PDB file of C-alpha atoms in Angstrom:
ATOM      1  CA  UNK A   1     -54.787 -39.284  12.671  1.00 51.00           C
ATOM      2  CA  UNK A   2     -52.033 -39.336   9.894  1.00 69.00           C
ATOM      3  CA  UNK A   3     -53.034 -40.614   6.964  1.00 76.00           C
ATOM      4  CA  UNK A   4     -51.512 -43.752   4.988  1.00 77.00           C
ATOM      5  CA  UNK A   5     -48.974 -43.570   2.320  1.00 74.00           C
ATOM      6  CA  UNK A   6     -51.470 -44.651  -0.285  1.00 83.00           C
ATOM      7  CA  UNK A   7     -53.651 -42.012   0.898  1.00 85.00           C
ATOM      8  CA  UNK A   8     -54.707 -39.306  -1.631  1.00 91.00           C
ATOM      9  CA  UNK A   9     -52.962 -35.265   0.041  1.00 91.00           C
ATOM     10  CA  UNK A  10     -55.313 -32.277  -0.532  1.00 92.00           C
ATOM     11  CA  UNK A  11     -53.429 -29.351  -1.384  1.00 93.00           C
ATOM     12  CA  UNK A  12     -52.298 -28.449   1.608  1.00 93.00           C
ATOM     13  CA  UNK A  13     -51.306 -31.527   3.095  1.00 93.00           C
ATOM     14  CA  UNK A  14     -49.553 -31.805  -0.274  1.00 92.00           C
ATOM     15  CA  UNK A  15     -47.618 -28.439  -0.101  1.00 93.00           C
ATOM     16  CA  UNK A  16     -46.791 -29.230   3.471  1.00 92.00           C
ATOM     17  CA  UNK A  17     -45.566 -32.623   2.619  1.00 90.00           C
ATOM     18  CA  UNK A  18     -43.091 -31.250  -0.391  1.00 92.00           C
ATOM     19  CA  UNK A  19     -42.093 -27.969   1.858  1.00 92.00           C
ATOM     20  CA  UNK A  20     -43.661 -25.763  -1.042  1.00 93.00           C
ATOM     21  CA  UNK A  21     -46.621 -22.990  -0.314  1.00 95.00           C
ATOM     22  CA  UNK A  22     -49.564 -24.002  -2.527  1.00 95.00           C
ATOM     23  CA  UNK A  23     -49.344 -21.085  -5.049  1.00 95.00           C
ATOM     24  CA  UNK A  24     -46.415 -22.897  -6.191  1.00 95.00           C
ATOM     25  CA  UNK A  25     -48.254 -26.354  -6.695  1.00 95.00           C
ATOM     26  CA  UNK A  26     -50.776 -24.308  -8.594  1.00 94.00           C
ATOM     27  CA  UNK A  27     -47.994 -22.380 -10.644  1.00 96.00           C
ATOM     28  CA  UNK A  28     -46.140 -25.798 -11.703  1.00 95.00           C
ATOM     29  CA  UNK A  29     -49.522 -27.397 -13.118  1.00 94.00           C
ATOM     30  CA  UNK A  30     -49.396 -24.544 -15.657  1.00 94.00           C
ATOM     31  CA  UNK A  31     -45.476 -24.987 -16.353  1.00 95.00           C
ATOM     32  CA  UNK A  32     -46.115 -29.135 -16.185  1.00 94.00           C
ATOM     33  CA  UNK A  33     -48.217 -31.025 -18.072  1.00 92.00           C
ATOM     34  CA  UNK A  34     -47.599 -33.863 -16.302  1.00 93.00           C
ATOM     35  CA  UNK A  35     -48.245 -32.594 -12.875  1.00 93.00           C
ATOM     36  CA  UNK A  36     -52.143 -33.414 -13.042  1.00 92.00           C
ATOM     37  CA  UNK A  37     -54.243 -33.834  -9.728  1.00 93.00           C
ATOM     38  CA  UNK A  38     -57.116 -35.506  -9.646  1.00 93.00           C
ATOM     39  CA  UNK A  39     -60.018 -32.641  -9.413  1.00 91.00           C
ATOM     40  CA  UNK A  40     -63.200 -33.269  -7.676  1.00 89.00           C
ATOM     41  CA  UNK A  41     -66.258 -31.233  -7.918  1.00 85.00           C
ATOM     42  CA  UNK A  42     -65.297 -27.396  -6.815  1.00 88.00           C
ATOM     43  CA  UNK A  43     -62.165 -28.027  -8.204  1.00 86.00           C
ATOM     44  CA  UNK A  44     -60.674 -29.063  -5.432  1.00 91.00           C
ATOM     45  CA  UNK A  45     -57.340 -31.237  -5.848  1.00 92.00           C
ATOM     46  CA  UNK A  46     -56.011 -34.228  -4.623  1.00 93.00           C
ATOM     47  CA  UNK A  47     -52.747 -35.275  -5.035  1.00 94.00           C
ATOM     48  CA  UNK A  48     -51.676 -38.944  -5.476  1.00 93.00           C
ATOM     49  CA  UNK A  49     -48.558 -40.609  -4.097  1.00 92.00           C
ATOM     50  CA  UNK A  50     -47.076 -40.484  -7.771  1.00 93.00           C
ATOM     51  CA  UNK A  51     -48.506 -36.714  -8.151  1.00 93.00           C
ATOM     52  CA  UNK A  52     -46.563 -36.385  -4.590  1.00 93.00           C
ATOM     53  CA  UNK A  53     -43.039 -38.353  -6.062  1.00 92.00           C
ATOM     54  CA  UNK A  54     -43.075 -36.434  -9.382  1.00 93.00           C
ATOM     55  CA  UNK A  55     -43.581 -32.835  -7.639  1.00 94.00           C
ATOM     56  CA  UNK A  56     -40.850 -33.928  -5.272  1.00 93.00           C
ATOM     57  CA  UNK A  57     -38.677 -34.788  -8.161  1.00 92.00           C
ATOM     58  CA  UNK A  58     -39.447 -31.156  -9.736  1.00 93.00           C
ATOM     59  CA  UNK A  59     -39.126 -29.699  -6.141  1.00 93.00           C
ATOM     60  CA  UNK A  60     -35.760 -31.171  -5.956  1.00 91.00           C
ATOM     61  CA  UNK A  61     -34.765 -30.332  -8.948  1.00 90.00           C
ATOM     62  CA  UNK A  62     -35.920 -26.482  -8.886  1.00 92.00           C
ATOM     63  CA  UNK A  63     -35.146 -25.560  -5.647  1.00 89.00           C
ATOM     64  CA  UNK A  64     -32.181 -27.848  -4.362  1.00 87.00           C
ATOM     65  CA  UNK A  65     -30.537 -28.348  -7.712  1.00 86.00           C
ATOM     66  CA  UNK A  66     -30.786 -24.922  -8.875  1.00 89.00           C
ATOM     67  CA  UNK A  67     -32.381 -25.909 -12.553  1.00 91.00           C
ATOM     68  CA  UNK A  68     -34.318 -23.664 -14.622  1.00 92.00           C
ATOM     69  CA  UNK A  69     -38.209 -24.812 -15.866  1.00 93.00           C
ATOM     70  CA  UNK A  70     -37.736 -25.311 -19.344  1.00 93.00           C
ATOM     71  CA  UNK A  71     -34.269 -27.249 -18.026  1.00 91.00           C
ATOM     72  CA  UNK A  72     -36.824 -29.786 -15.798  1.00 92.00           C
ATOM     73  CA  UNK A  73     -39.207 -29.458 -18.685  1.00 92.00           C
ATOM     74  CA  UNK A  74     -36.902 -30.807 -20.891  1.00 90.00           C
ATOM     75  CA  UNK A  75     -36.015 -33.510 -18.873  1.00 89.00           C
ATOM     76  CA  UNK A  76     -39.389 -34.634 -18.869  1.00 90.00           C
ATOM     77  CA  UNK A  77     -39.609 -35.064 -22.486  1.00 90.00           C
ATOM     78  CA  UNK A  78     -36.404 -36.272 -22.949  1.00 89.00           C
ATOM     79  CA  UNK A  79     -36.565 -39.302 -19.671  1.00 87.00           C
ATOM     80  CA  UNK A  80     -40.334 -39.091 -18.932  1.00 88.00           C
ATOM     81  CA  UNK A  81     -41.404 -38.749 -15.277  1.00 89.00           C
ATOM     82  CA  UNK A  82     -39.710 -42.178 -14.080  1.00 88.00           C
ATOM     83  CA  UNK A  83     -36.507 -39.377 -14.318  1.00 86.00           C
ATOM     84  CA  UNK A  84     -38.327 -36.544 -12.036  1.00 88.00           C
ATOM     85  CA  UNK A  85     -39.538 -39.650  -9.641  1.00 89.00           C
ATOM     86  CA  UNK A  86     -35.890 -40.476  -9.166  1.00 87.00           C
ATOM     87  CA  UNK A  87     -34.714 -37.534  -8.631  1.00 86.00           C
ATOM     88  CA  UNK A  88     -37.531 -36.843  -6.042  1.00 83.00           C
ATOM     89  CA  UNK A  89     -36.031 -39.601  -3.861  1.00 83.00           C
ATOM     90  CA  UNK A  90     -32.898 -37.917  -3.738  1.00 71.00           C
ATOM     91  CA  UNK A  91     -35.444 -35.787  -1.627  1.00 45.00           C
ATOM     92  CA  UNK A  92     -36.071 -38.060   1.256  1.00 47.00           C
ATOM     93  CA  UNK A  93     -32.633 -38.474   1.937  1.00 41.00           C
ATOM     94  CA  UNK A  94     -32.087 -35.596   4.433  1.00 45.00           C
ATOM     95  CA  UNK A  95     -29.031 -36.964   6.192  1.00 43.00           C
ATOM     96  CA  UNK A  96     -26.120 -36.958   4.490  1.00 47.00           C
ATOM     97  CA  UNK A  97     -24.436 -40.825   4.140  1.00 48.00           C
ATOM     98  CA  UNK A  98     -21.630 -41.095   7.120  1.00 49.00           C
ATOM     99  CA  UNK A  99     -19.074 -41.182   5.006  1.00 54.00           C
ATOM    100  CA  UNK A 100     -19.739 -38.027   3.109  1.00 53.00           C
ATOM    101  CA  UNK A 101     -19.648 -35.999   6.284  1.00 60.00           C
ATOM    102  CA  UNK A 102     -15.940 -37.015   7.014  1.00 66.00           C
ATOM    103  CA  UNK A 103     -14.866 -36.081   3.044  1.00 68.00           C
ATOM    104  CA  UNK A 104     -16.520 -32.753   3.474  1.00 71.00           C
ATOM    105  CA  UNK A 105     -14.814 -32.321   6.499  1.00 76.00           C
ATOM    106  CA  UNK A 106     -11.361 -33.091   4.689  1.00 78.00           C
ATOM    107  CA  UNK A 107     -12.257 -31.040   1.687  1.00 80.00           C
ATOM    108  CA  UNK A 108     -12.888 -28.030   3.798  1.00 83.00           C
ATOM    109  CA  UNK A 109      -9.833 -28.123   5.716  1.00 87.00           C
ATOM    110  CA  UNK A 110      -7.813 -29.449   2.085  1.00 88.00           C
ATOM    111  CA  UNK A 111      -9.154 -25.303   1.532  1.00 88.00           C
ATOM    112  CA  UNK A 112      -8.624 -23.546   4.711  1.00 90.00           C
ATOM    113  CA  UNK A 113      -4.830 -24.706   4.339  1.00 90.00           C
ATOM    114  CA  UNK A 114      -4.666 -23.652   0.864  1.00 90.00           C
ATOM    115  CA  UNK A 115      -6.445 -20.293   1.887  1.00 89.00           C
ATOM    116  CA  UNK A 116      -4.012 -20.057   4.901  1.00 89.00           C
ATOM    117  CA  UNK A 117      -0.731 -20.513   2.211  1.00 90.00           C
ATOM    118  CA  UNK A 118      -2.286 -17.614  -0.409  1.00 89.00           C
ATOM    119  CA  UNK A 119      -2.631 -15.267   2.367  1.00 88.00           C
ATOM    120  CA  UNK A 120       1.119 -16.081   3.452  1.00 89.00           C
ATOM    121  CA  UNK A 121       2.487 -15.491   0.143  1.00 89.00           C
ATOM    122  CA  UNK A 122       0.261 -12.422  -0.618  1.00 88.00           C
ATOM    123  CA  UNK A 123       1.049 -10.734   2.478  1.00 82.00           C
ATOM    124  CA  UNK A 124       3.852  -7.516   1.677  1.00 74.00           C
TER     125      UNK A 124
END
């Protein structure tokens, strides 16, 4: 049975969720301050559907975007997690929009011709 979107993720439905192994959601609790699951007796964590939007927003931001720590940590101070939330939406979007296929497309061939026209002129 899947569980609702309001639904509290251990750790491992958590990781699976944000495509991280859970050594990494441990790591970034020590690197954020504001990544802060709820801990139950054991320590074990549970992760709330804003924990879940402001990791993705760090995910996305790490990993897809290339930034460094202190960058996303600074980002956080400066813009406060509403920021990292928005940015974690940028997440669910896996598809790219229709449109933005077609101007790839263009832009790669705008660069295979202008490729094709150095190699002409630096051939002997």
């Amino acid at each position: 049975m899947a569980k609702g979107p309001e639904a509290f993720r251990t750790i491992s439905e958590a990781a699976d969720e944000l495509n991280v192994p859970q050594h990494v959601l441990r790591f970034w609790e020590t690197k954020f301050t504001f990544i802060r699951p709820m801990k139950r007796a054991g320590g074990r964590r549970f992760y709330r559907p804003q924990d879940i939007a402001v990791i993705a927003g760090v995910r996305r931001l790490l990993h897809d975007e290339g930034w460094s720590i202190k960058a996303v940590q600074a980002v956080h101070k400066e813009s406060g997690v509403a920021r990292l939330v928005e940015a974690g939406r940028a997440t669910k979007v896996d598809q790219p929009t229709p449109g933005a296929s077609n101007a790839l497309q263009e832009r790669l061939q705008e660069l295979q011709a202008a490729k094709a026209r150095l190699d002409a002129l630096l051939k002997p």
